Amino acid sequence: HRALGPAQFFRQHDRPQSRSDIPGIAGLIVMLCSTSVAIVLALGGGPKWSTLEVAIYQAIRFDFDIAAGVILAFMQISICLLLVLGFAGMRREFSFQTTQFRAVPRPASEHPVARLIDIIVILLTGFFLLSPLLAVLLKSLTPTLLKVVQEPAFISALYSSLLISLSAALLALLISLPVAFLYKNLQQARAYRWSTLLELGNTLILVVPPLTLGMGLFLVL
């Protein structure tokens, strides 16, 4: 049989298999961007660029208006929950058993033009991601850097960051591994309804703002 071209291979193979994952990935990106504080800081911060997450922080941290913080938190939870349910409804059932441990030949990718396009895309993506980091690194390589890393405040902040991040990573790993094994077993048993419900449960951390959890813990304690 004649080998499929890139467009035909995408229509016949890639698109059906990726259709199940695209809604979930899109929902994840939307919720991460909508709840991200880093985006607000990159845009300059302030009330003009505030998101709900930042508004919750401002209401609690600066005004100590618990009522306003709760209302904003419920608004954000409702919006994110609708997004999660909406993107979950767009997903299609797909069994990983169909591609697990199976090589999928891609004759079209061996074409010189396809390889050139891949190289260009990878280089442009790498430049886009690495150039800001490289600019920050080059700007920070000054004699002042050595003085900063020797200050007690920096050492204390570094110690606290490592302690909190390693502890949180270990706890998250201990919780997530059983969930991952359960999800895999449900997929293999073709219990897609239960696996989808389990996956939706894992997205609750994106639905509930961390500041809301912190505020709740503060009120409880």
Short mmCIF file of C-alpha atoms in Angstrom, two decimals:
data_model
loop_
_atom_site.label_atom_id
_atom_site.label_comp_id
_atom_site.label_asym_id
_atom_site.label_seq_id
_atom_site.Cartn_x
_atom_site.Cartn_y
_atom_site.Cartn_z
CA HIS A 1 0.00 0.00 0.00
CA ARG A 2 1.05 3.55 -0.67
CA ALA A 3 2.38 5.35 2.40
CA LEU A 4 0.10 8.03 3.80
CA GLY A 5 1.15 11.64 3.48
CA PRO A 6 1.50 13.94 6.52
CA ALA A 7 -2.02 15.37 6.19
CA GLN A 8 -3.61 11.96 5.62
CA PHE A 9 -1.68 10.41 8.52
CA PHE A 10 -2.85 13.20 10.80
CA ARG A 11 -6.49 12.74 9.78
CA GLN A 12 -6.43 8.95 10.02
CA HIS A 13 -4.21 8.43 13.06
CA ASP A 14 -3.24 11.50 15.11
CA ARG A 15 -6.55 13.35 15.20
CA PRO A 16 -8.69 10.43 16.47
CA GLN A 17 -6.21 9.58 19.22
CA SER A 18 -5.57 13.15 20.35
CA ARG A 19 -9.25 14.13 20.29
CA SER A 20 -9.72 12.59 23.74
CA ASP A 21 -6.89 14.57 25.32
CA ILE A 22 -7.23 18.01 23.73
CA PRO A 23 -10.26 19.18 25.79
CA GLY A 24 -8.57 18.20 29.06
CA ILE A 25 -5.33 19.94 28.08
CA ALA A 26 -7.24 23.04 26.97
CA GLY A 27 -9.15 23.13 30.26
CA LEU A 28 -5.94 22.75 32.24
CA ILE A 29 -4.30 25.65 30.39
CA VAL A 30 -7.34 27.91 30.79
CA MET A 31 -7.62 27.26 34.54
CA LEU A 32 -3.89 27.67 35.12
CA CYS A 33 -3.90 30.99 33.28
CA SER A 34 -7.09 32.25 34.95
CA THR A 35 -5.79 31.51 38.45
CA SER A 36 -2.17 32.44 37.85
CA VAL A 37 -0.69 35.31 39.84
CA ALA A 38 2.44 35.30 37.67
CA ILE A 39 0.49 36.57 34.65
CA VAL A 40 -0.80 39.53 36.66
CA LEU A 41 2.72 40.34 37.86
CA ALA A 42 4.07 40.07 34.30
CA LEU A 43 1.45 42.58 33.14
CA GLY A 44 2.48 45.04 35.83
CA GLY A 45 0.10 44.12 38.65
CA GLY A 46 -2.36 46.48 40.25
CA PRO A 47 -6.16 46.65 40.18
CA LYS A 48 -6.22 47.13 36.43
CA TRP A 49 -4.82 43.64 35.79
CA SER A 50 -6.28 41.82 38.78
CA THR A 51 -7.76 38.35 38.35
CA LEU A 52 -10.14 36.72 40.81
CA GLU A 53 -7.18 35.04 42.51
CA VAL A 54 -5.46 38.39 43.03
CA ALA A 55 -8.72 40.01 44.14
CA ILE A 56 -9.15 37.29 46.78
CA TYR A 57 -5.60 37.96 48.00
CA GLN A 58 -6.21 41.71 48.14
CA ALA A 59 -9.52 41.31 49.98
CA ILE A 60 -8.00 39.04 52.62
CA ARG A 61 -4.43 40.30 52.94
CA PHE A 62 -4.91 44.07 52.71
CA ASP A 63 -8.57 44.70 53.62
CA PHE A 64 -9.14 41.60 55.76
CA ASP A 65 -12.63 41.48 54.26
CA ILE A 66 -13.49 37.81 54.80
CA ALA A 67 -17.00 38.19 53.31
CA ALA A 68 -15.66 39.66 50.06
CA GLY A 69 -12.99 36.96 49.91
CA VAL A 70 -15.60 34.21 50.32
CA ILE A 71 -17.85 35.69 47.61
CA LEU A 72 -14.94 36.00 45.17
CA ALA A 73 -13.78 32.48 46.03
CA PHE A 74 -17.23 31.03 45.32
CA MET A 75 -17.32 32.94 42.02
CA GLN A 76 -13.97 31.49 40.99
CA ILE A 77 -14.93 27.98 42.12
CA SER A 78 -18.18 28.17 40.12
CA ILE A 79 -16.46 29.39 36.96
CA CYS A 80 -13.65 26.82 37.16
CA LEU A 81 -16.10 24.02 37.96
CA LEU A 82 -18.19 24.89 34.91
CA LEU A 83 -15.02 24.86 32.81
CA VAL A 84 -14.01 21.45 34.17
CA LEU A 85 -17.43 19.93 33.55
CA GLY A 86 -17.65 21.51 30.11
CA PHE A 87 -14.28 20.23 28.94
CA ALA A 88 -14.94 16.83 30.53
CA GLY A 89 -18.15 16.53 28.54
CA MET A 90 -16.20 17.11 25.31
CA ARG A 91 -13.85 14.21 25.99
CA ARG A 92 -14.22 10.94 24.15
CA GLU A 93 -13.58 7.53 25.57
CA PHE A 94 -10.16 6.22 24.62
CA SER A 95 -8.33 3.14 25.83
CA PHE A 96 -4.58 3.37 26.28
CA GLN A 97 -4.40 -0.35 25.57
CA THR A 98 -4.77 0.37 21.87
CA THR A 99 -1.34 2.00 21.68
CA GLN A 100 0.49 0.66 24.73
CA PHE A 101 3.77 -1.09 23.87
CA ARG A 102 3.02 -0.80 20.15
CA ALA A 103 5.26 0.98 17.68
CA VAL A 104 3.46 3.25 15.23
CA PRO A 105 5.45 3.74 12.00
CA ARG A 106 5.41 7.25 10.56
CA PRO A 107 6.77 7.12 7.02
CA ALA A 108 5.82 10.73 6.38
CA SER A 109 8.09 11.98 9.17
CA GLU A 110 11.15 10.60 7.34
CA HIS A 111 10.67 13.05 4.49
CA PRO A 112 13.39 15.78 4.42
CA VAL A 113 10.79 18.56 4.32
CA ALA A 114 8.98 17.14 7.36
CA ARG A 115 12.26 16.85 9.27
CA LEU A 116 13.18 20.43 8.36
CA ILE A 117 9.80 21.67 9.61
CA ASP A 118 10.28 19.73 12.87
CA ILE A 119 13.74 21.22 13.38
CA ILE A 120 12.49 24.77 12.73
CA VAL A 121 9.54 24.39 15.12
CA ILE A 122 11.73 22.91 17.87
CA LEU A 123 14.35 25.65 17.50
CA LEU A 124 11.76 28.45 17.52
CA THR A 125 10.03 26.97 20.57
CA GLY A 126 13.34 26.54 22.38
CA PHE A 127 14.35 30.12 21.58
CA PHE A 128 10.99 31.43 22.80
CA LEU A 129 11.27 29.55 26.10
CA LEU A 130 14.99 29.93 26.79
CA SER A 131 15.68 33.50 25.68
CA PRO A 132 13.93 35.16 28.69
CA LEU A 133 15.71 32.81 31.10
CA LEU A 134 19.03 33.50 29.39
CA ALA A 135 18.43 37.25 29.56
CA VAL A 136 17.75 37.06 33.30
CA LEU A 137 20.81 34.86 33.85
CA LEU A 138 23.14 37.19 31.95
CA LYS A 139 21.74 40.25 33.73
CA SER A 140 22.23 38.64 37.15
CA LEU A 141 25.88 37.69 36.62
CA THR A 142 27.28 40.70 38.47
CA PRO A 143 29.54 41.11 41.53
CA THR A 144 26.39 41.89 43.55
CA LEU A 145 25.17 38.32 43.04
CA LEU A 146 27.94 36.89 45.19
CA LYS A 147 27.07 39.27 48.03
CA VAL A 148 23.36 38.42 47.81
CA VAL A 149 23.84 34.64 48.03
CA GLN A 150 25.98 35.10 51.15
CA GLU A 151 23.40 37.11 53.07
CA PRO A 152 21.62 35.35 55.97
CA ALA A 153 18.22 36.35 54.59
CA PHE A 154 18.93 34.60 51.30
CA ILE A 155 20.22 31.46 53.02
CA SER A 156 17.15 31.39 55.27
CA ALA A 157 14.80 31.84 52.30
CA LEU A 158 16.62 29.12 50.37
CA TYR A 159 16.39 26.72 53.32
CA SER A 160 12.67 27.42 53.77
CA SER A 161 12.00 27.00 50.05
CA LEU A 162 13.79 23.65 49.89
CA LEU A 163 12.13 22.38 53.06
CA ILE A 164 8.61 23.34 51.97
CA SER A 165 9.00 22.23 48.35
CA LEU A 166 10.58 18.86 49.17
CA SER A 167 8.01 18.13 51.87
CA ALA A 168 5.13 19.09 49.59
CA ALA A 169 6.57 17.06 46.70
CA LEU A 170 6.97 13.97 48.90
CA LEU A 171 3.44 14.29 50.26
CA ALA A 172 2.00 14.82 46.77
CA LEU A 173 3.91 11.79 45.49
CA LEU A 174 2.61 9.56 48.28
CA ILE A 175 -0.96 10.67 47.54
CA SER A 176 -0.78 10.65 43.74
CA LEU A 177 0.85 7.25 43.15
CA PRO A 178 -2.13 5.20 44.43
CA VAL A 179 -4.48 7.44 42.43
CA ALA A 180 -2.40 6.91 39.28
CA PHE A 181 -2.38 3.12 39.71
CA LEU A 182 -6.14 3.14 40.31
CA TYR A 183 -6.70 5.26 37.19
CA LYS A 184 -4.60 2.88 35.11
CA ASN A 185 -6.51 -0.15 36.40
CA LEU A 186 -9.84 1.51 35.67
CA GLN A 187 -8.69 2.31 32.13
CA GLN A 188 -7.53 -1.25 31.55
CA ALA A 189 -10.87 -2.53 32.86
CA ARG A 190 -12.60 -0.11 30.45
CA ALA A 191 -14.42 1.52 33.37
CA TYR A 192 -14.23 4.88 31.64
CA ARG A 193 -16.99 6.48 33.71
CA TRP A 194 -15.17 5.86 36.98
CA SER A 195 -11.79 6.84 35.53
CA THR A 196 -13.25 10.12 34.25
CA LEU A 197 -14.77 10.80 37.68
CA LEU A 198 -11.41 10.08 39.30
CA GLU A 199 -9.67 12.41 36.87
CA LEU A 200 -12.18 15.16 37.61
CA GLY A 201 -11.42 14.73 41.30
CA ASN A 202 -7.76 15.37 40.58
CA THR A 203 -8.61 18.74 39.02
CA LEU A 204 -10.22 20.05 42.22
CA ILE A 205 -6.93 21.73 43.15
CA LEU A 206 -7.40 23.88 40.03
CA VAL A 207 -11.03 24.59 40.86
CA VAL A 208 -10.52 25.60 44.50
CA PRO A 209 -8.15 28.61 44.78
CA PRO A 210 -5.15 27.95 47.08
CA LEU A 211 -5.85 31.26 48.81
CA THR A 212 -9.34 30.00 49.65
CA LEU A 213 -7.87 26.87 51.23
CA GLY A 214 -5.40 29.02 53.13
CA MET A 215 -8.16 31.31 54.33
CA GLY A 216 -10.21 28.32 55.47
CA LEU A 217 -7.26 26.84 57.36
CA PHE A 218 -6.61 30.23 58.96
CA LEU A 219 -10.23 30.48 60.17
CA VAL A 220 -10.22 26.88 61.43
CA LEU A 221 -6.97 27.27 63.34
#
